[in-house]
CSV table of C-alpha atoms in Angstrom, one decimal:
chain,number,residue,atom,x,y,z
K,1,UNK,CA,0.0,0.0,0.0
K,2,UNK,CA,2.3,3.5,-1.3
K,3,UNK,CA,-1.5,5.3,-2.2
K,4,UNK,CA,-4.5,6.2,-0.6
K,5,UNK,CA,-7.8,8.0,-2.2
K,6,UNK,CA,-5.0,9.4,-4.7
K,7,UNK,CA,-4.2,11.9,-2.1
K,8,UNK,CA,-2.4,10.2,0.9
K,9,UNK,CA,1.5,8.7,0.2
K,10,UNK,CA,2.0,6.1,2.8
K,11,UNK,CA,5.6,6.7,4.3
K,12,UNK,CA,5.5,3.9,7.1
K,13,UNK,CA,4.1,1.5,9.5
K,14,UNK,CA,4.5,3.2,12.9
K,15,UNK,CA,2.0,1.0,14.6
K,16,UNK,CA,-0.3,-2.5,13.4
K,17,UNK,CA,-2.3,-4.3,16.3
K,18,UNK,CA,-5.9,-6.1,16.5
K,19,UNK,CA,-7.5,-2.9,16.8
K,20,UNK,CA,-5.6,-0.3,13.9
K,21,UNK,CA,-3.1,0.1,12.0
K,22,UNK,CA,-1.3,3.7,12.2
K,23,UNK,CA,1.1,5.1,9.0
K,24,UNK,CA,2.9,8.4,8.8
K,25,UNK,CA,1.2,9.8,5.5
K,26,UNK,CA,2.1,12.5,3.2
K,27,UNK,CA,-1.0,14.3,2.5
K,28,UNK,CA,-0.4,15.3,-1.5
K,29,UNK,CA,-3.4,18.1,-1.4
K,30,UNK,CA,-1.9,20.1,1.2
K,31,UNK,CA,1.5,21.3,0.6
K,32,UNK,CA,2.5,17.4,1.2
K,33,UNK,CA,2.2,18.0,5.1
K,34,UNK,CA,2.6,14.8,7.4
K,35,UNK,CA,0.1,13.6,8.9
K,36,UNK,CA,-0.6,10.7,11.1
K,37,UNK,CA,-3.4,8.0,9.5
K,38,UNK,CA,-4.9,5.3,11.9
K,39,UNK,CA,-7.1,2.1,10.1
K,40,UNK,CA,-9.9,1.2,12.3
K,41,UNK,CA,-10.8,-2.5,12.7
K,42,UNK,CA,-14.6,-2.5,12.7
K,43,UNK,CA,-15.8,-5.4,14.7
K,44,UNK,CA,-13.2,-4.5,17.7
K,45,UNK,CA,-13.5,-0.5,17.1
K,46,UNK,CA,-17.5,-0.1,16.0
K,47,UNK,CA,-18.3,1.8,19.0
K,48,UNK,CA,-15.4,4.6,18.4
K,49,UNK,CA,-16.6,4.4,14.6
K,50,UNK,CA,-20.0,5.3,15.2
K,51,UNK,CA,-19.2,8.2,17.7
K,52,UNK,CA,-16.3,9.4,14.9
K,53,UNK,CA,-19.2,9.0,12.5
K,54,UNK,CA,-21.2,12.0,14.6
K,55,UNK,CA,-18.8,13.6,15.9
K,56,UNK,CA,-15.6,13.8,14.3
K,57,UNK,CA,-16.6,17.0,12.1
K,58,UNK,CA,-17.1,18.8,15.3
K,59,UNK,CA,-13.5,17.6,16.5
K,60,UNK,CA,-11.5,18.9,13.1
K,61,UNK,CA,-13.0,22.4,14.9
K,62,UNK,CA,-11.3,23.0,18.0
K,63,UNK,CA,-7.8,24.3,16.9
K,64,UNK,CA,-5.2,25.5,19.5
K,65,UNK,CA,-1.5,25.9,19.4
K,66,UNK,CA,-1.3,23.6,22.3
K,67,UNK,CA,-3.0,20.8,20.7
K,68,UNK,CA,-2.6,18.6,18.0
K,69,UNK,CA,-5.4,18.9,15.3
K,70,UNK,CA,-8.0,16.1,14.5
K,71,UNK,CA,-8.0,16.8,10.4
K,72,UNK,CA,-10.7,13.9,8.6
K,73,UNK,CA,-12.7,10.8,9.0
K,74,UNK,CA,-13.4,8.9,5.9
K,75,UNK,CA,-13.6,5.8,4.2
K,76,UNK,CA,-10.9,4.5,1.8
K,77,UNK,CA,-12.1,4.6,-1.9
K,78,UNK,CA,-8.8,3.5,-3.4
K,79,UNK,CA,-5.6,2.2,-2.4
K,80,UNK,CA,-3.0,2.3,-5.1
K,81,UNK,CA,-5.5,3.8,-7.7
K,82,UNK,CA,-7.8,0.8,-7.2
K,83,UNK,CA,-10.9,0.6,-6.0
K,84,UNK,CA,-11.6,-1.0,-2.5
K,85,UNK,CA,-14.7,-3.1,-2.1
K,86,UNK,CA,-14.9,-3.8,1.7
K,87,UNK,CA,-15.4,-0.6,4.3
K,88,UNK,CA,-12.3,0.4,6.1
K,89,UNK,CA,-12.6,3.5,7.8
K,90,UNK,CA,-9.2,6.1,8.3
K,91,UNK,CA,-8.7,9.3,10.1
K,92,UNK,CA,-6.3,11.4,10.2
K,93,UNK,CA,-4.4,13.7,12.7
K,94,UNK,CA,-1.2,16.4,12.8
K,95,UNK,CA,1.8,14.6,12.9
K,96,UNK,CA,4.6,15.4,15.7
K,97,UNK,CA,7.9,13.5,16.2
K,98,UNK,CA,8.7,15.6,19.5
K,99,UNK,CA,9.4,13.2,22.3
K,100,UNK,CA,6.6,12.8,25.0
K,101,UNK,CA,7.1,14.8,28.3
K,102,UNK,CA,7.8,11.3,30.1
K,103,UNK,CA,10.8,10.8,28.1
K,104,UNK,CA,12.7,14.3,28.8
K,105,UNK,CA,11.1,15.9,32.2
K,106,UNK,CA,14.1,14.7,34.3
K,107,UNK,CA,16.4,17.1,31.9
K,108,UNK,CA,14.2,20.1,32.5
K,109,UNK,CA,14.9,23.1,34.8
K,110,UNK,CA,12.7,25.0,37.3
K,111,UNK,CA,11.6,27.8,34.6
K,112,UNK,CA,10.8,24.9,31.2
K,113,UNK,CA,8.3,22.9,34.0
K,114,UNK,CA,6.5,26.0,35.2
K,115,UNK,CA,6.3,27.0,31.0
K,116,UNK,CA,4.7,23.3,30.7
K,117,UNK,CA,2.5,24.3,33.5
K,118,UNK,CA,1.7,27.3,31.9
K,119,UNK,CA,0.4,26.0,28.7
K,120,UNK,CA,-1.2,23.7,29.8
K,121,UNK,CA,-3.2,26.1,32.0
K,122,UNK,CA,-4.2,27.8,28.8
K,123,UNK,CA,-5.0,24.8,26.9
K,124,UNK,CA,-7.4,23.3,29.4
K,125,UNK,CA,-8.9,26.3,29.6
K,126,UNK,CA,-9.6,26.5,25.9
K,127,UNK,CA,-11.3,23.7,25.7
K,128,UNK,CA,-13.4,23.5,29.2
K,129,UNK,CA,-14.7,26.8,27.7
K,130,UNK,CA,-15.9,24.7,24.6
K,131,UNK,CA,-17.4,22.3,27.3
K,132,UNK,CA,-14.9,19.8,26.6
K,133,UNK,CA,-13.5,17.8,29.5
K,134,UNK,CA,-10.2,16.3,28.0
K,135,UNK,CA,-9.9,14.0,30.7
K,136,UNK,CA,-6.6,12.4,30.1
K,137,UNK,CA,-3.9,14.7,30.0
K,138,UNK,CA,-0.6,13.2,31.5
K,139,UNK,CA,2.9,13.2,30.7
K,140,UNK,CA,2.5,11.0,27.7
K,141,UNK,CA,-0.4,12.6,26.3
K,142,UNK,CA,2.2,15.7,26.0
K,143,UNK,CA,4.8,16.2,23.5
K,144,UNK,CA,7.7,18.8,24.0
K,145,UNK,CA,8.9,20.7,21.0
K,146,UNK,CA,12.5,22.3,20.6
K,147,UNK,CA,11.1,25.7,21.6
K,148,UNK,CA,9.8,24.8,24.7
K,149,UNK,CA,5.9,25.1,23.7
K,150,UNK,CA,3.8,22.1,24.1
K,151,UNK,CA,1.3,20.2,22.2
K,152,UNK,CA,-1.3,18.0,24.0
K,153,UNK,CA,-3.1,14.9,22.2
K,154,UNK,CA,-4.9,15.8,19.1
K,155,UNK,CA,-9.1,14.7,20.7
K,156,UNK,CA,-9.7,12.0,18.1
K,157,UNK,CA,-7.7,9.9,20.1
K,158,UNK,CA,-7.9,11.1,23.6
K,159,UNK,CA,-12.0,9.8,22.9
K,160,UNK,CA,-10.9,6.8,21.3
K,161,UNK,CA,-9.1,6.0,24.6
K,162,UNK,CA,-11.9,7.3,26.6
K,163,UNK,CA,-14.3,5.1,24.7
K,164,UNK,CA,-12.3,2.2,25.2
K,165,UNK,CA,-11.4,3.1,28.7
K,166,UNK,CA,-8.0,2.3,27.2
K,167,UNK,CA,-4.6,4.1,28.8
K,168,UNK,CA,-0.6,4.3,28.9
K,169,UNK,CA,0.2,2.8,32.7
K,170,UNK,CA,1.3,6.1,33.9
K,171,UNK,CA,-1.7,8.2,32.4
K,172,UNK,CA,-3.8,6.0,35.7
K,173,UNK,CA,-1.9,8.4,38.0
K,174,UNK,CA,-3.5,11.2,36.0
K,175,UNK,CA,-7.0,10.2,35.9
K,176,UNK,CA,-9.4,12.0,38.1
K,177,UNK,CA,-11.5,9.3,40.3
K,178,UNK,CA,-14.2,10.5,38.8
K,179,UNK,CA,-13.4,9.5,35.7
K,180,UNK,CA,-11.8,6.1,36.7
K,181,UNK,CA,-15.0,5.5,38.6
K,182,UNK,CA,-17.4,6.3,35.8
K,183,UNK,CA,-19.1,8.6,38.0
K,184,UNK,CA,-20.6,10.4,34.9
K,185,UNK,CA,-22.8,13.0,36.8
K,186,UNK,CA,-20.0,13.7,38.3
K,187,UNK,CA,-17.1,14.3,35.8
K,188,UNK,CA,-17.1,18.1,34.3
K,189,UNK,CA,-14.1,20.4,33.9
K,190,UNK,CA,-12.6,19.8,37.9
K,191,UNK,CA,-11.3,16.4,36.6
K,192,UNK,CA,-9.0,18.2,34.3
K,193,UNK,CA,-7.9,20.0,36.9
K,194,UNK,CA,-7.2,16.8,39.2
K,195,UNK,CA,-4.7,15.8,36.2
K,196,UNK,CA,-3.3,19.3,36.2
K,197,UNK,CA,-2.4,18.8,39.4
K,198,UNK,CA,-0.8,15.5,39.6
K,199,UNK,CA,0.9,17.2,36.9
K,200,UNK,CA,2.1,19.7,38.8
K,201,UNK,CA,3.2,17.2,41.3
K,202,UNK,CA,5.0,14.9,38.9
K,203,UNK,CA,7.2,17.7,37.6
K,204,UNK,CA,8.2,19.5,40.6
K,205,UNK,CA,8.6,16.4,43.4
K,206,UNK,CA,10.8,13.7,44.3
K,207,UNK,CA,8.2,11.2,45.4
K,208,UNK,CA,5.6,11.3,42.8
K,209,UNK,CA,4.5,7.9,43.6
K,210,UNK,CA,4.6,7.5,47.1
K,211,UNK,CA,1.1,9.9,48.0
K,212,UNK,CA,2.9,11.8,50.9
K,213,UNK,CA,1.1,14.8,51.8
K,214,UNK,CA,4.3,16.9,52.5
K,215,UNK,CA,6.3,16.7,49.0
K,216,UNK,CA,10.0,17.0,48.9
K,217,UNK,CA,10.5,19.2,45.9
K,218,UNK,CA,13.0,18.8,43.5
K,219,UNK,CA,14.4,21.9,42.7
K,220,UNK,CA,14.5,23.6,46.1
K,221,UNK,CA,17.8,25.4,45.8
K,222,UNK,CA,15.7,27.4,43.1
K,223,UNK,CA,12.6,27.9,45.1
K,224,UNK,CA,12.3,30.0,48.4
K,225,UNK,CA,9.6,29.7,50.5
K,226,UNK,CA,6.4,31.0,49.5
K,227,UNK,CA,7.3,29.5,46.1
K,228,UNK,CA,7.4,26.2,47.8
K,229,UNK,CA,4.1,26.9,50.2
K,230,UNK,CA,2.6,27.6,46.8
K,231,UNK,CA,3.0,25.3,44.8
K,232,UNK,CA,2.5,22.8,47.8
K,233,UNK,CA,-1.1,24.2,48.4
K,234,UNK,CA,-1.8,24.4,44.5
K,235,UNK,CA,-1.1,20.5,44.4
K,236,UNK,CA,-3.6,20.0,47.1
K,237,UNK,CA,-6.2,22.1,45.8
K,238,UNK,CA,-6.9,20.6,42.5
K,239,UNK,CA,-5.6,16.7,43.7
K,240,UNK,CA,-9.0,17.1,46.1
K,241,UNK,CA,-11.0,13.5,46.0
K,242,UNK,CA,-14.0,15.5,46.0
K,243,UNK,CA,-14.5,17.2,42.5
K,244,UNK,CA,-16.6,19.8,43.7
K,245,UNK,CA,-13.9,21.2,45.9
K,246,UNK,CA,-11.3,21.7,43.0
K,247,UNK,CA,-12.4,25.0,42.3
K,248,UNK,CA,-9.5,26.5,41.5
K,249,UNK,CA,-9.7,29.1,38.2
K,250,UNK,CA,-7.0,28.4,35.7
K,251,UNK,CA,-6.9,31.4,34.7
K,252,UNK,CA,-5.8,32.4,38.6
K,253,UNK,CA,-3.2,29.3,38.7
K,254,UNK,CA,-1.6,31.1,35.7
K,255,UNK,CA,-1.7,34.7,37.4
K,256,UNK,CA,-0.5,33.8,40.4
K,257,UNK,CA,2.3,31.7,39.1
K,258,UNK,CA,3.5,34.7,36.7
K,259,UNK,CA,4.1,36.9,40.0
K,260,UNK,CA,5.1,34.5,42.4
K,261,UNK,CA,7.7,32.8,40.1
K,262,UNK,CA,8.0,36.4,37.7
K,263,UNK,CA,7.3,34.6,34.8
K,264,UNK,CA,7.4,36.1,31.4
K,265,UNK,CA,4.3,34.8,29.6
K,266,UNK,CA,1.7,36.2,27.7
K,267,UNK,CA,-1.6,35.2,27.5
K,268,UNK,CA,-4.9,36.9,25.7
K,269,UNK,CA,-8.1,35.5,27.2
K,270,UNK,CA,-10.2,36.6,24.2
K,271,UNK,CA,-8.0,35.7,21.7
K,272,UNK,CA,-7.3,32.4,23.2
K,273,UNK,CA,-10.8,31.3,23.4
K,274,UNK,CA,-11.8,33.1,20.3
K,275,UNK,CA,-15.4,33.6,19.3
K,276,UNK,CA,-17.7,30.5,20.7
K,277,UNK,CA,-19.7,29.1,17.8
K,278,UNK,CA,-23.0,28.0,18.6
K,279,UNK,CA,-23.7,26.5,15.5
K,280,UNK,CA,-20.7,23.6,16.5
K,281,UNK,CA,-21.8,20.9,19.2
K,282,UNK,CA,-20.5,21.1,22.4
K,283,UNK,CA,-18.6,17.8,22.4
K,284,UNK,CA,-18.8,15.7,25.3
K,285,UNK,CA,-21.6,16.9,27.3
K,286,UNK,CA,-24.5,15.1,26.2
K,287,UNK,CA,-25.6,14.1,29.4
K,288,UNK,CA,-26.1,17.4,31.0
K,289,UNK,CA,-27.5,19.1,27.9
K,290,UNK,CA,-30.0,16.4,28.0
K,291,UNK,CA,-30.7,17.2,31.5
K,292,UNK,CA,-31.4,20.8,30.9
K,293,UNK,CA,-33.3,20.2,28.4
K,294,UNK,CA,-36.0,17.7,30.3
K,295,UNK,CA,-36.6,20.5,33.0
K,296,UNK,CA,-39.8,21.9,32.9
């Protein structure tokens, strides 16, 4: 297989299990961009299918710096400039080879983890605003590129794992309990924050793992107190069991660590949410639109 629907050159195999296949692509009718393309296997993957099937156009929508882009959901017409006479179903997303945040945060100093921490402040933000709860960001659902800026998951398969209830080992320590639990009544944007702070938490202390209450931080000798009492209480804010006592604003987390840590970074809150288009679903929140909507 070199050719897909005449448009996509396949460069290589980066992935082939029981449930997809993933290529890197060259997409031939837009400036020959890469692009990542996962196969879906229908019988194991018809549930993500059908929700791609309703959803994904709504997905290609929500663009942000900070987050890879879902681009298409289709089915394959040819394959080598023949025609194909079963149903396979493709989709692609933005291609990144930047190593995960896993992979390089033990290299990183003080001032490149509160940046992290920063963006991804801004990100969540942009989407809880859309009403989306992205639900599993963690250290390998985040890519680091050579400038320091981030880019999260692209959505199409942060709801394919979702879906599947399917995760990396480490993204478990990121979960809210919430979400674990399938308490959907009770999952809304405070789980993101739950994984911002284990983020938090992972980046800045020794003993990640170990649940102490007091954390030994890691860069101390960079840190004087009330940088420490902060970021200390900030952990335990949003890591709350209880989701309805994370309420913590992101947009105060980023304030606050801009003066405290004097932190050169700009941030426009209209520009970075844009324009909300009521005309696009609000992804993700069936549940509670549906409940609005039954009230007398």
């Amino acid at each position: 297989m070199k050719l897909i629907d005449n448009r996509y050159k396949v460069n290589k195999v980066l992935e082939d299990n029981i449930y997809n296949s993933v290529y890197e692509v060259v997409d031939f009718w837009n400036d020959d961009i890469k692009l990542f393309m996962k196969l879906y296997n229908i019988e194991k993957q018809n549930r993500v299918i059908d929700y791609f099937i309703n959803n994904f156009i709504n997905l290609t929508r929500i663009k942000h710096k900070y987050l890879l882009s879902s681009e298409q959901f289709s089915i394959i017409k040819t394959i080598d400039r023949k025609k194909v006479n079963i149903t396979q179903y493709y989709s692609t997303t933005e291609y990144t080879n930047s190593p995960s945040l896993d992979k390089v945060y033990e290299n990183l100093n003080l001032e490149q983890k509160l940046k992290i921490i920063l963006q991804a402040c801004t990100v969540l933000d942009f989407l809880n605003y859309r009403g989306i709860v992205y639900k599993h960001l963690s250290p390998s659902n985040i890519f680091l590129l050579k400038d320091g800026s981030i880019k999260i998951l692209d959505l199409a398969n942060i709801y394919e794992d979702v879906i599947n209830a399917s995760y990396a080992d480490i993204t478990r320590y990121f979960i809210a309990p919430e979400v674990l639990l399938k308490q959907e009544d009770m999952i809304n944007k405070n789980a993101d924050k739950f994984s911002l702070g284990m983020l938090i938490a992972y980046l800045f202390t020794e003993d990640f793992y170990s649940g102490n209450i007091i954390f030994k931080h890691k860069d101390t000798l960079d840190m004087d107190n009330r940088q420490l009492d902060f970021l200390n209480d900030l952990i335990k804010d949003l890591t709350k069991k209880n989701p309805i006592t994370r309420e913590v604003s992101l947009r105060e987390v980023i304030d606050n660590i801009k003066e405290i840590f004097n932190m050169d970074y700009e941030y426009d809150l209209v520009k970075e949410r844009g324009i909300l288009n009521f005309k696009t679903q609000i992804i993700g929140r069936e549940k509670e639109v549906n409940k609005i909507l039954t009230i007398d």
